[in-house]
CSV table of C-alpha atoms in Angstrom, one decimal:
chain,number,residue,atom,x,y,z
A,211,MET,CA,-30.3,-25.4,-25.3
A,212,LYS,CA,-27.0,-26.9,-24.2
A,213,SER,CA,-26.8,-26.9,-20.4
A,214,ARG,CA,-23.6,-26.3,-18.5
A,215,THR,CA,-22.1,-29.7,-18.1
A,216,ALA,CA,-18.3,-29.1,-17.8
A,217,PRO,CA,-16.1,-28.8,-14.7
A,218,SER,CA,-15.1,-25.3,-14.3
A,219,ARG,CA,-11.5,-24.1,-13.8
A,220,LEU,CA,-7.8,-24.7,-14.2
A,221,ARG,CA,-7.0,-25.5,-10.5
A,222,ILE,CA,-5.5,-28.0,-8.1
A,223,ALA,CA,-8.4,-30.5,-7.8
A,224,ALA,CA,-9.0,-34.0,-9.0
A,225,ALA,CA,-6.0,-36.1,-9.7
A,226,ALA,CA,-6.9,-36.2,-13.3
A,227,SER,CA,-6.6,-32.4,-13.8
A,228,VAL,CA,-3.9,-31.5,-16.3
A,229,ALA,CA,-3.0,-27.8,-16.8
A,230,MET,CA,-2.3,-26.7,-20.4
A,231,ALA,CA,-0.8,-23.3,-21.1
A,232,MET,CA,-2.1,-21.1,-23.9
A,233,GLY,CA,-2.0,-17.3,-24.4
A,234,THR,CA,-0.7,-14.5,-26.5
A,235,ALA,CA,2.9,-14.7,-27.7
A,236,GLY,CA,5.4,-12.3,-29.1
A,237,LEU,CA,4.4,-9.4,-26.8
A,238,THR,CA,6.7,-6.4,-27.3
A,239,ALA,CA,8.5,-5.2,-24.2
A,240,LEU,CA,8.0,-1.6,-23.4
A,241,THR,CA,10.6,0.8,-22.1
A,242,GLY,CA,10.7,3.7,-19.8
A,243,THR,CA,9.6,4.1,-16.2
A,244,ALA,CA,6.5,5.4,-14.4
A,245,SER,CA,6.8,8.3,-12.0
A,246,ALA,CA,6.8,7.4,-8.3
A,247,ALA,CA,4.0,9.0,-6.4
A,248,THR,CA,3.9,11.2,-3.3
A,249,ASP,CA,4.7,9.1,-0.2
A,250,ASP,CA,1.7,8.7,2.1
A,251,VAL,CA,2.7,5.1,2.8
A,252,THR,CA,6.0,3.3,2.2
A,253,VAL,CA,6.4,-0.4,1.5
A,254,GLN,CA,9.3,-2.5,2.7
A,255,TYR,CA,10.2,-5.8,1.1
A,256,ARG,CA,12.4,-8.8,1.8
A,257,THR,CA,12.5,-12.4,0.5
A,258,SER,CA,13.8,-15.7,1.9
A,259,ALA,CA,13.4,-17.4,-1.5
A,260,THR,CA,16.5,-15.8,-3.0
A,261,GLY,CA,17.2,-18.2,-5.8
A,262,VAL,CA,16.5,-17.3,-9.4
A,263,THR,CA,14.5,-20.6,-9.5
A,264,ALA,CA,12.4,-21.6,-6.6
A,265,ASP,CA,9.4,-23.7,-5.6
A,266,GLN,CA,7.6,-20.5,-4.7
A,267,ALA,CA,8.1,-16.8,-4.6
A,268,GLU,CA,8.2,-15.2,-1.1
A,269,PRO,CA,7.5,-11.5,-1.1
A,270,TRP,CA,7.5,-10.6,2.6
A,271,LEU,CA,6.1,-7.1,3.0
A,272,LYS,CA,5.5,-4.3,5.6
A,273,VAL,CA,3.3,-1.3,5.0
A,274,ARG,CA,4.1,1.9,6.9
A,275,ASN,CA,1.8,4.9,7.4
A,276,THR,CA,4.0,8.0,6.6
A,277,GLY,CA,1.1,10.4,6.6
A,278,SER,CA,-0.3,12.5,9.4
A,279,SER,CA,-3.7,10.8,9.9
A,280,THR,CA,-4.9,7.4,10.8
A,281,LEU,CA,-5.0,5.0,7.7
A,282,PRO,CA,-7.7,2.3,7.3
A,283,LEU,CA,-5.8,-0.7,5.9
A,284,SER,CA,-8.9,-1.7,3.9
A,285,SER,CA,-8.2,1.3,1.7
A,286,VAL,CA,-4.6,0.1,0.9
A,287,LYS,CA,-3.6,-2.2,-2.0
A,288,VAL,CA,0.0,-3.3,-2.7
A,289,ARG,CA,1.0,-4.7,-6.1
A,290,TYR,CA,3.9,-7.0,-6.8
A,291,TYR,CA,4.8,-7.4,-10.5
A,292,PHE,CA,6.2,-10.6,-12.1
A,293,LYS,CA,6.7,-12.4,-15.4
A,294,ALA,CA,4.6,-15.5,-15.9
A,295,ASP,CA,6.7,-18.6,-16.7
A,296,SER,CA,4.5,-19.2,-19.8
A,297,ALA,CA,1.3,-17.7,-21.1
A,298,GLY,CA,-1.7,-19.1,-19.3
A,299,THR,CA,0.2,-20.4,-16.2
A,300,ALA,CA,-2.0,-20.3,-13.1
A,301,TYR,CA,-0.7,-19.2,-9.7
A,302,ARG,CA,-1.8,-19.7,-6.1
A,303,PHE,CA,-1.4,-17.2,-3.3
A,304,ALA,CA,-0.9,-18.0,0.4
A,305,CYS,CA,-0.1,-16.2,3.6
A,306,SER,CA,2.2,-18.1,6.0
A,307,TRP,CA,2.0,-15.7,8.9
A,308,ALA,CA,1.2,-12.0,9.5
A,309,VAL,CA,1.0,-9.7,12.5
A,310,LYS,CA,-2.4,-8.5,11.3
A,311,GLY,CA,-3.6,-12.1,10.8
A,312,CYS,CA,-3.6,-14.0,7.5
A,313,ALA,CA,-7.4,-14.0,7.6
A,314,ASN,CA,-7.3,-10.2,7.1
A,315,ILE,CA,-5.0,-10.3,4.1
A,316,THR,CA,-6.2,-11.0,0.5
A,317,GLY,CA,-4.2,-11.9,-2.6
A,318,THR,CA,-5.5,-11.5,-6.1
A,319,PHE,CA,-3.7,-12.2,-9.4
A,320,GLY,CA,-4.2,-10.1,-12.6
A,321,THR,CA,-2.8,-9.5,-16.0
A,322,LEU,CA,-1.1,-6.3,-17.0
A,323,ALA,CA,-2.6,-4.2,-19.8
A,324,ASN,CA,0.9,-3.4,-21.2
A,325,PRO,CA,3.3,-6.4,-20.7
A,326,THR,CA,7.0,-5.7,-20.5
A,327,ALA,CA,10.1,-7.8,-20.6
A,328,THR,CA,10.0,-8.3,-16.8
A,329,ALA,CA,6.2,-8.2,-16.0
A,330,ASP,CA,3.0,-9.4,-17.5
A,331,ARG,CA,1.2,-10.4,-14.3
A,332,TYR,CA,0.7,-9.0,-10.8
A,333,LEU,CA,-0.3,-10.0,-7.3
A,334,ASP,CA,-2.5,-7.5,-5.5
A,335,ILE,CA,-2.3,-7.6,-1.7
A,336,GLY,CA,-5.3,-6.2,0.0
A,337,PHE,CA,-6.8,-6.0,3.5
A,338,THR,CA,-10.2,-6.7,5.0
A,339,ALA,CA,-11.8,-4.4,7.6
A,340,GLY,CA,-10.5,-6.8,10.2
A,341,ALA,CA,-6.9,-5.6,9.6
A,342,GLY,CA,-7.8,-2.4,11.4
A,343,THR,CA,-6.0,0.9,11.0
A,344,LEU,CA,-2.4,2.3,11.1
A,345,ALA,CA,-1.6,5.3,13.2
A,346,PRO,CA,0.8,7.8,11.8
A,347,GLY,CA,4.3,6.3,11.9
A,348,ALA,CA,3.0,2.7,12.5
A,349,ASP,CA,3.4,-0.3,10.2
A,350,THR,CA,1.7,-3.6,9.7
A,351,GLY,CA,4.6,-5.7,10.9
A,352,ASP,CA,5.6,-8.9,9.1
A,353,MET,CA,3.4,-10.2,6.3
A,354,GLN,CA,5.0,-13.4,5.3
A,355,LEU,CA,3.4,-14.0,1.9
A,356,ARG,CA,4.1,-16.5,-0.9
A,357,PHE,CA,2.8,-17.7,-4.2
A,358,HIS,CA,3.5,-20.7,-6.4
A,359,ARG,CA,2.5,-22.2,-9.7
A,360,ALA,CA,-0.8,-24.1,-9.5
A,361,ASP,CA,1.0,-27.2,-10.9
A,362,TRP,CA,3.8,-26.8,-8.3
A,363,GLN,CA,6.4,-26.7,-11.1
A,364,THR,CA,9.6,-24.7,-10.3
A,365,LEU,CA,9.1,-21.0,-11.1
A,366,ASN,CA,11.7,-18.6,-12.5
A,367,GLN,CA,12.0,-15.3,-10.5
A,368,GLY,CA,15.1,-14.0,-12.4
A,369,ASP,CA,12.9,-12.0,-14.9
A,370,ASP,CA,10.4,-10.7,-12.3
A,371,TYR,CA,10.2,-6.9,-12.0
A,372,SER,CA,9.6,-6.8,-8.3
A,373,PHE,CA,12.0,-9.6,-7.2
A,374,GLY,CA,15.1,-8.6,-5.3
A,375,PRO,CA,17.4,-11.5,-4.6
A,376,SER,CA,19.7,-9.5,-2.4
A,377,GLN,CA,16.8,-8.2,-0.2
A,378,THR,CA,17.2,-10.5,2.8
A,379,SER,CA,16.3,-7.8,5.3
A,380,TYR,CA,13.4,-5.4,5.2
A,381,ALA,CA,14.1,-2.2,3.3
A,382,ASP,CA,12.0,0.3,1.3
A,383,TRP,CA,11.3,-1.2,-2.1
A,384,SER,CA,10.0,1.0,-4.9
A,385,LYS,CA,9.5,-1.9,-7.3
A,386,VAL,CA,6.2,-2.6,-5.6
A,387,THR,CA,3.4,-0.1,-5.8
A,388,ALA,CA,0.9,0.9,-3.2
A,389,GLN,CA,-2.5,2.6,-3.6
A,390,VAL,CA,-4.7,4.3,-1.1
A,391,SER,CA,-8.4,4.5,-2.1
A,392,GLY,CA,-7.4,4.0,-5.7
A,393,SER,CA,-4.6,6.6,-6.0
A,394,THR,CA,-1.0,5.4,-6.3
A,395,VAL,CA,1.1,6.7,-3.4
A,396,TRP,CA,4.2,4.6,-3.5
A,397,GLY,CA,6.5,2.9,-5.9
A,398,THR,CA,7.2,2.8,-9.7
A,399,ALA,CA,5.2,0.4,-11.9
A,400,PRO,CA,6.6,-1.3,-15.0
A,401,ALA,CA,6.3,1.2,-17.9
A,402,GLY,CA,2.7,2.0,-18.9
A,403,ASN,CA,1.2,0.0,-16.0
A,404,ASP,CA,0.4,2.4,-13.2
A,405,PRO,CA,-2.4,0.6,-11.3
A,406,ALA,CA,-4.4,3.9,-11.1
A,407,ASP,CA,-4.6,4.3,-14.9
A,408,PRO,CA,-7.0,5.4,-16.2
A,409,PRO,CA,-7.3,7.9,-13.4
A,410,THR,CA,-11.1,8.5,-13.8
A,411,ASP,CA,-14.1,6.7,-15.4
A,412,PRO,CA,-15.5,8.2,-18.6
A,413,PRO,CA,-18.8,10.1,-18.2
A,414,THR,CA,-21.5,8.1,-16.7
A,415,ASP,CA,-24.0,8.7,-19.5
A,416,PRO,CA,-24.1,5.4,-21.5
A,417,PRO,CA,-23.1,5.8,-25.2
A,418,ALA,CA,-25.8,5.8,-27.7
A,419,GLY,CA,-26.8,2.7,-29.6
A,420,GLY,CA,-26.2,-0.9,-28.8
A,421,GLN,CA,-29.1,-3.4,-28.6
A,422,SER,CA,-29.8,-4.5,-25.1
A,423,LEU,CA,-31.2,-7.2,-23.0
A,424,PHE,CA,-32.5,-6.1,-19.6
A,425,ASP,CA,-34.5,-8.2,-17.1
A,426,ASP,CA,-35.6,-7.0,-13.6
A,427,PHE,CA,-36.9,-10.6,-12.9
A,428,ASN,CA,-40.4,-9.4,-12.2
A,429,TYR,CA,-42.2,-12.8,-12.3
A,430,THR,CA,-44.8,-14.7,-10.1
A,431,GLY,CA,-43.0,-18.0,-10.0
A,432,TYR,CA,-40.9,-20.5,-12.0
A,433,SER,CA,-44.0,-21.6,-14.1
A,434,ASP,CA,-44.9,-18.0,-15.0
A,435,PRO,CA,-45.4,-18.1,-18.8
A,436,LYS,CA,-43.6,-14.8,-19.1
A,437,ILE,CA,-40.3,-16.4,-18.2
A,438,SER,CA,-40.4,-18.6,-21.3
A,439,ALA,CA,-41.8,-15.8,-23.4
A,440,ASN,CA,-38.9,-13.6,-22.4
A,441,GLY,CA,-36.4,-16.2,-23.5
A,442,TRP,CA,-35.5,-17.9,-20.2
A,443,ASN,CA,-35.3,-21.6,-19.4
A,444,VAL,CA,-35.6,-22.8,-15.7
A,445,ARG,CA,-33.6,-26.0,-15.8
A,446,ALA,CA,-35.3,-29.3,-15.0
A,447,ASN,CA,-33.2,-31.7,-17.1
A,448,SER,CA,-30.6,-34.0,-15.4
A,449,GLY,CA,-26.8,-33.9,-15.8
A,450,GLY,CA,-23.8,-32.0,-14.6
A,451,PRO,CA,-22.2,-30.1,-13.2
A,452,GLY,CA,-22.3,-31.0,-9.6
A,453,VAL,CA,-23.1,-34.1,-7.5
A,454,PRO,CA,-23.9,-37.1,-9.7
A,455,GLY,CA,-27.5,-38.2,-9.2
A,456,ALA,CA,-28.6,-34.8,-8.0
A,457,THR,CA,-31.7,-33.2,-9.6
A,458,TRP,CA,-32.2,-29.7,-11.0
A,459,ALA,CA,-35.3,-28.4,-9.3
A,460,PRO,CA,-37.2,-25.6,-11.1
A,461,GLU,CA,-39.5,-25.2,-8.1
A,462,ASN,CA,-36.5,-24.0,-6.1
A,463,VAL,CA,-36.4,-20.9,-8.3
A,464,THR,CA,-38.7,-18.3,-6.8
A,465,PHE,CA,-39.4,-14.5,-7.0
A,466,ALA,CA,-40.0,-11.9,-4.4
A,467,SER,CA,-39.7,-8.2,-3.7
A,468,SER,CA,-36.7,-6.7,-1.8
A,469,GLY,CA,-35.9,-3.0,-1.3
A,470,GLY,CA,-38.5,-2.0,-3.9
A,471,ASN,CA,-37.1,-4.3,-6.6
A,472,SER,CA,-38.1,-7.7,-7.7
A,473,ILE,CA,-35.6,-10.5,-6.9
A,474,MET,CA,-34.9,-13.9,-8.4
A,475,ASN,CA,-33.9,-16.5,-5.7
A,476,LEU,CA,-32.1,-19.7,-6.6
A,477,ARG,CA,-32.2,-22.2,-3.7
A,478,THR,CA,-29.9,-25.3,-3.6
A,479,SER,CA,-30.5,-27.9,-0.9
A,480,THR,CA,-29.2,-31.2,0.4
A,481,ALA,CA,-29.3,-33.6,3.3
A,482,GLY,CA,-25.9,-35.0,2.5
A,483,THR,CA,-27.0,-37.6,-0.2
A,484,ALA,CA,-27.2,-37.4,-3.9
A,485,GLU,CA,-30.9,-38.2,-3.9
A,486,SER,CA,-31.6,-35.3,-1.5
A,487,THR,CA,-29.5,-32.8,-3.4
A,488,LYS,CA,-31.3,-30.2,-5.6
A,489,HIS,CA,-29.4,-27.8,-7.8
A,490,THR,CA,-30.9,-24.7,-9.5
A,491,GLU,CA,-30.2,-23.0,-12.9
A,492,VAL,CA,-31.8,-20.3,-15.0
A,493,LEU,CA,-30.4,-19.6,-18.5
A,494,THR,CA,-31.3,-18.0,-21.8
A,495,LYS,CA,-32.7,-20.2,-24.5
A,496,ALA,CA,-30.8,-18.3,-27.2
A,497,THR,CA,-27.1,-18.4,-27.7
A,498,LYS,CA,-26.9,-14.9,-29.3
A,499,PHE,CA,-24.6,-13.0,-26.9
A,500,LYS,CA,-21.0,-12.3,-27.8
A,501,ASN,CA,-19.0,-9.0,-27.5
A,502,GLY,CA,-20.2,-6.2,-25.4
A,503,THR,CA,-21.1,-5.7,-21.7
A,504,TYR,CA,-22.7,-8.2,-19.3
A,505,ALA,CA,-23.8,-7.1,-15.8
A,506,ALA,CA,-25.8,-8.5,-12.9
A,507,ARG,CA,-26.3,-7.6,-9.3
A,508,VAL,CA,-26.0,-10.9,-7.3
A,509,LYS,CA,-26.2,-11.7,-3.6
A,510,PHE,CA,-23.8,-14.5,-2.5
A,511,ALA,CA,-24.3,-16.4,0.7
A,512,ASP,CA,-21.6,-17.8,3.0
A,513,THR,CA,-23.9,-19.9,5.3
A,514,PRO,CA,-27.1,-22.0,4.9
A,515,LEU,CA,-30.5,-20.8,5.9
A,516,SER,CA,-30.4,-23.4,8.6
A,517,GLY,CA,-28.5,-26.6,9.4
A,518,PRO,CA,-24.8,-27.4,9.2
A,519,ASP,CA,-22.5,-25.3,7.1
A,520,GLY,CA,-19.5,-26.4,5.0
A,521,ASP,CA,-20.9,-27.7,1.7
A,522,HIS,CA,-18.7,-27.2,-1.4
A,523,LEU,CA,-21.1,-24.8,-3.0
A,524,VAL,CA,-20.7,-22.8,-6.3
A,525,GLN,CA,-22.7,-19.6,-6.9
A,526,THR,CA,-22.4,-18.2,-10.4
A,527,PHE,CA,-23.1,-15.7,-13.2
A,528,PHE,CA,-21.6,-16.7,-16.5
A,529,THR,CA,-21.8,-17.0,-20.3
A,530,ILE,CA,-21.2,-20.2,-22.3
A,531,ASN,CA,-21.6,-22.0,-25.5
A,532,ASP,CA,-21.4,-25.7,-26.3
A,533,LEU,CA,-18.2,-27.8,-26.6
A,534,LYS,CA,-18.6,-29.4,-30.1
A,535,ALA,CA,-15.6,-31.7,-29.6
A,536,PRO,CA,-12.8,-32.2,-27.1
A,537,MET,CA,-10.4,-29.2,-27.3
A,538,ALA,CA,-12.6,-27.5,-29.9
A,539,ASP,CA,-11.2,-24.0,-30.5
A,540,ASP,CA,-14.6,-22.3,-30.9
A,541,TYR,CA,-15.7,-23.0,-27.3
A,542,ALA,CA,-16.2,-20.0,-25.0
A,543,GLU,CA,-17.1,-19.5,-21.4
A,544,TYR,CA,-16.7,-16.5,-19.0
A,545,ASP,CA,-17.4,-17.1,-15.3
A,546,PHE,CA,-17.9,-15.4,-12.0
A,547,GLU,CA,-17.9,-18.3,-9.5
A,548,TYR,CA,-18.0,-17.9,-5.8
A,549,LEU,CA,-17.1,-20.8,-3.5
A,550,PRO,CA,-18.2,-19.8,0.1
A,551,ASN,CA,-16.7,-23.0,1.7
A,552,GLY,CA,-13.9,-23.8,-0.7
A,553,GLY,CA,-13.7,-26.8,-3.0
A,554,TRP,CA,-11.5,-27.7,-6.0
A,555,GLY,CA,-8.6,-27.9,-3.6
A,556,GLU,CA,-9.3,-24.6,-1.9
A,557,PRO,CA,-9.9,-24.7,1.9
A,558,ALA,CA,-12.1,-21.6,2.3
A,559,ASN,CA,-14.1,-18.9,0.5
A,560,ILE,CA,-12.8,-17.8,-2.9
A,561,LEU,CA,-14.1,-15.8,-5.9
A,562,TYR,CA,-12.9,-16.8,-9.4
A,563,THR,CA,-13.3,-15.1,-12.7
A,564,THR,CA,-12.3,-17.4,-15.6
A,565,SER,CA,-12.0,-17.0,-19.4
A,566,TRP,CA,-12.1,-20.3,-21.3
A,567,GLU,CA,-10.6,-21.1,-24.7
A,568,THR,CA,-11.4,-24.9,-24.6
A,569,TYR,CA,-11.2,-28.1,-22.5
A,570,ASN,CA,-11.2,-31.9,-22.8
A,571,PRO,CA,-13.5,-33.6,-20.3
A,572,ASP,CA,-11.8,-36.9,-20.3
A,573,PRO,CA,-8.9,-37.0,-19.7
A,574,TRP,CA,-9.3,-33.5,-18.1
A,575,GLN,CA,-7.4,-30.8,-19.8
A,576,ALA,CA,-8.1,-27.1,-19.7
A,577,VAL,CA,-7.0,-24.0,-21.6
A,578,ASN,CA,-8.1,-20.9,-19.6
A,579,GLN,CA,-7.0,-17.9,-17.7
A,580,HIS,CA,-8.3,-16.9,-14.3
A,581,THR,CA,-8.2,-14.3,-11.5
A,582,GLU,CA,-9.0,-15.1,-7.9
A,583,SER,CA,-9.5,-13.5,-4.5
A,584,ARG,CA,-9.6,-15.4,-1.3
A,585,GLN,CA,-12.0,-13.6,1.0
A,586,SER,CA,-15.7,-13.5,1.8
A,587,TYR,CA,-18.0,-12.1,-0.8
A,588,ALA,CA,-21.2,-12.6,1.2
A,589,GLY,CA,-23.8,-10.1,0.3
A,590,TRP,CA,-24.8,-8.0,-2.7
A,591,HIS,CA,-22.2,-7.4,-5.5
A,592,ASP,CA,-22.3,-5.6,-8.8
A,593,LEU,CA,-20.7,-7.9,-11.4
A,594,VAL,CA,-19.6,-6.6,-14.8
A,595,LEU,CA,-17.9,-8.4,-17.6
A,596,THR,CA,-16.8,-6.7,-20.8
A,597,ILE,CA,-15.6,-8.3,-24.0
A,598,ASP,CA,-14.2,-6.4,-27.0
A,599,ASN,CA,-11.7,-7.3,-29.7
A,600,SER,CA,-8.7,-7.1,-27.5
A,601,SER,CA,-9.4,-8.3,-24.0
A,602,ILE,CA,-11.9,-9.6,-21.4
A,603,LYS,CA,-12.3,-7.6,-18.2
A,604,TYR,CA,-14.1,-8.4,-15.0
A,605,TYR,CA,-15.3,-5.9,-12.4
A,606,VAL,CA,-16.6,-6.4,-8.9
A,607,ASP,CA,-18.4,-3.5,-7.2
A,608,GLY,CA,-16.9,-1.0,-9.7
A,609,GLN,CA,-13.3,-2.1,-9.3
A,610,LEU,CA,-11.3,-3.9,-12.0
A,611,PHE,CA,-10.9,-7.5,-10.7
A,612,GLY,CA,-9.1,-9.1,-13.7
A,613,THR,CA,-8.1,-8.5,-17.3
A,614,HIS,CA,-7.7,-11.6,-19.5
A,615,ASP,CA,-5.9,-12.0,-22.8
A,616,ALA,CA,-7.1,-11.8,-26.4
A,617,ALA,CA,-6.3,-15.5,-26.8
A,618,TYR,CA,-9.5,-16.2,-24.9
A,619,LEU,CA,-12.0,-14.1,-26.9
A,620,PRO,CA,-15.1,-15.9,-28.1
A,621,GLU,CA,-15.5,-17.2,-31.6
A,622,ARG,CA,-19.2,-18.0,-31.3
A,623,PRO,CA,-22.2,-16.4,-29.5
A,624,MET,CA,-23.2,-17.7,-26.0
A,625,SER,CA,-26.1,-18.0,-23.6
A,626,ILE,CA,-26.4,-16.1,-20.3
A,627,ASN,CA,-26.7,-18.2,-17.1
A,628,PHE,CA,-27.1,-18.2,-13.4
A,629,ASN,CA,-26.7,-21.4,-11.4
A,630,GLN,CA,-26.0,-22.7,-7.9
A,631,TRP,CA,-24.8,-26.2,-7.2
A,632,LEU,CA,-22.6,-28.5,-5.1
A,633,ILE,CA,-19.3,-29.7,-6.4
A,634,ASP,CA,-19.5,-32.8,-4.1
A,635,LEU,CA,-20.7,-33.9,-0.7
A,636,ALA,CA,-17.3,-34.0,0.9
A,637,GLY,CA,-17.4,-30.6,2.4
A,638,GLN,CA,-20.2,-31.5,4.9
A,639,THR,CA,-21.3,-35.1,5.3
A,640,ASN,CA,-24.0,-34.5,7.9
A,641,THR,CA,-27.4,-35.8,6.8
A,642,THR,CA,-29.3,-32.9,8.4
A,643,ALA,CA,-31.2,-30.9,5.7
A,644,ARG,CA,-29.8,-27.5,4.8
A,645,SER,CA,-30.3,-25.0,1.9
A,646,TYR,CA,-28.5,-22.0,0.5
A,647,ASP,CA,-29.9,-19.0,-1.4
A,648,GLN,CA,-28.3,-17.1,-4.3
A,649,GLN,CA,-30.3,-14.0,-5.3
A,650,VAL,CA,-30.2,-11.9,-8.5
A,651,ASP,CA,-31.6,-8.4,-8.8
A,652,TYR,CA,-31.2,-7.8,-12.5
A,653,VAL,CA,-29.3,-8.8,-15.6
A,654,LEU,CA,-28.1,-6.5,-18.5
A,655,HIS,CA,-26.3,-7.2,-21.8
A,656,VAL,CA,-25.4,-4.4,-24.2
A,657,LYS,CA,-24.3,-5.8,-27.6
A,658,ASP,CA,-20.9,-4.6,-29.0
A,659,GLN,CA,-20.4,-1.8,-26.5
A,660,VAL,CA,-18.0,-1.7,-23.5
A,661,LEU,CA,-19.6,0.2,-20.6
A,662,THR,CA,-17.9,1.2,-17.4
A,663,PRO,CA,-19.5,0.0,-14.2
A,664,ALA,CA,-20.8,3.6,-13.7
A,665,GLN,CA,-22.4,3.5,-17.1
A,666,VAL,CA,-24.0,0.2,-16.3
A,667,ALA,CA,-25.5,1.6,-13.1
A,668,SER,CA,-26.8,4.6,-15.1
A,669,LYS,CA,-28.4,2.4,-17.7
A,670,VAL,CA,-30.1,0.2,-15.1
A,671,SER,CA,-31.3,3.3,-13.3
A,672,ALA,CA,-32.8,4.6,-16.5
A,673,TYR,CA,-34.7,1.4,-17.1
A,674,ARG,CA,-36.1,1.4,-13.6
A,675,THR,CA,-37.0,5.1,-13.7
A,676,ALA,CA,-39.0,4.4,-16.9
A,677,GLY,CA,-40.7,1.4,-15.3
A,678,THR,CA,-39.2,-1.0,-17.8
A,679,LYS,CA,-39.2,-4.5,-16.3
A,680,PHE,CA,-38.0,-6.4,-19.4
A,681,GLU,CA,-36.4,-5.5,-22.8
A,682,ASP,CA,-34.7,-7.7,-25.4
A,683,LYS,CA,-33.6,-6.0,-28.5
A,684,VAL,CA,-30.5,-8.2,-29.1
A,685,PRO,CA,-30.9,-9.7,-32.6
A,686,SER,CA,-30.7,-13.5,-33.0
A,687,SER,CA,-27.2,-14.6,-34.1
């Protein structure tokens, strides 16, 4: 079985990184406008980057509570719409200053389901619980936000839906939308792209049919013969990704009971040297998974069990096949990757979802599309990935996290993988021993069926109610 050996992402990182753009072309612009919603909040906008071309876009925002009750900011999401300079271009979000504190503001990029002549991407601005609440009539004060191309090339704002070059002072701006608890309450989206669509999930009963893999990870240890019999490999072979010279330690994969369910634990440890660094990975032996739904409940960790914090750690759930040649067009990879301490040029915690078309390991070139969110994801999270013949969608805790284009759909089947590893030893150079745990509650794949997160939860509940610990009815490719 081909192990994961490639670096992972189009990002500002090593000096050798070269970003290549690829994506769908010839998208037809849509016409018409969406209806503005009832005003429970208003959003004001201004920009200090008024040029059609600029090093970075600067959407400065204020959110005002125009309702009659206190508003938790964690329930609010503001969306700014723009046109990517080219398909596949990656962007980076930053907060320069905010009255509520930049640490309490998140920025996540996504791709619109219905591209128009002035918008095919968006930037979602959200708030952590630390941002607090807004009393009736109060506003957030300044949020001095910005975003730029990952390669720092000049960007074109002239065709961006939400851009207002004459808005040099704060004023109500309906070309950004605002949601409260998932309902759109302010602004007009580009045609066909209201962020609340569809308004409700389909019924939670899973559709009939669809061969499934389900594993509750009910094993006694890494050497339990059932692990291999059920199609899993606990990695022991050397190689990347991660710290050169580190080992992949099967003994660091353990199993326990938590909350009435069996849990798989992947422990990665280091004492600041390559020789002391032990990574962990569990992957399917078979590469037989392609379109359909992938789901797992995963617990990420921000801090080590003991010892100094700060290592450039990667905690993952992903699917992948092998790269047969540099830039081979039948390569595929779809990632959830959480970096609790940053890395790859990022200074702090960030969650990536990435869809890969191909890459070249040397010199490094990448063709992919990704969505990111800069905030802590410590704790348990329900991760869902769906692939059909038109798009790839990523969900976190029932909410759509990112939609990626048909250009990145898989041509060949893949394996299913979990791993935890260190990018390098630069994040924390201390030689005191420390270790990090990533836990997995279950994994589910349903072949050729796109399930909602609610349907995934229903299907997992049905397995557990029936006492089913493992099932694999997915045919070999």
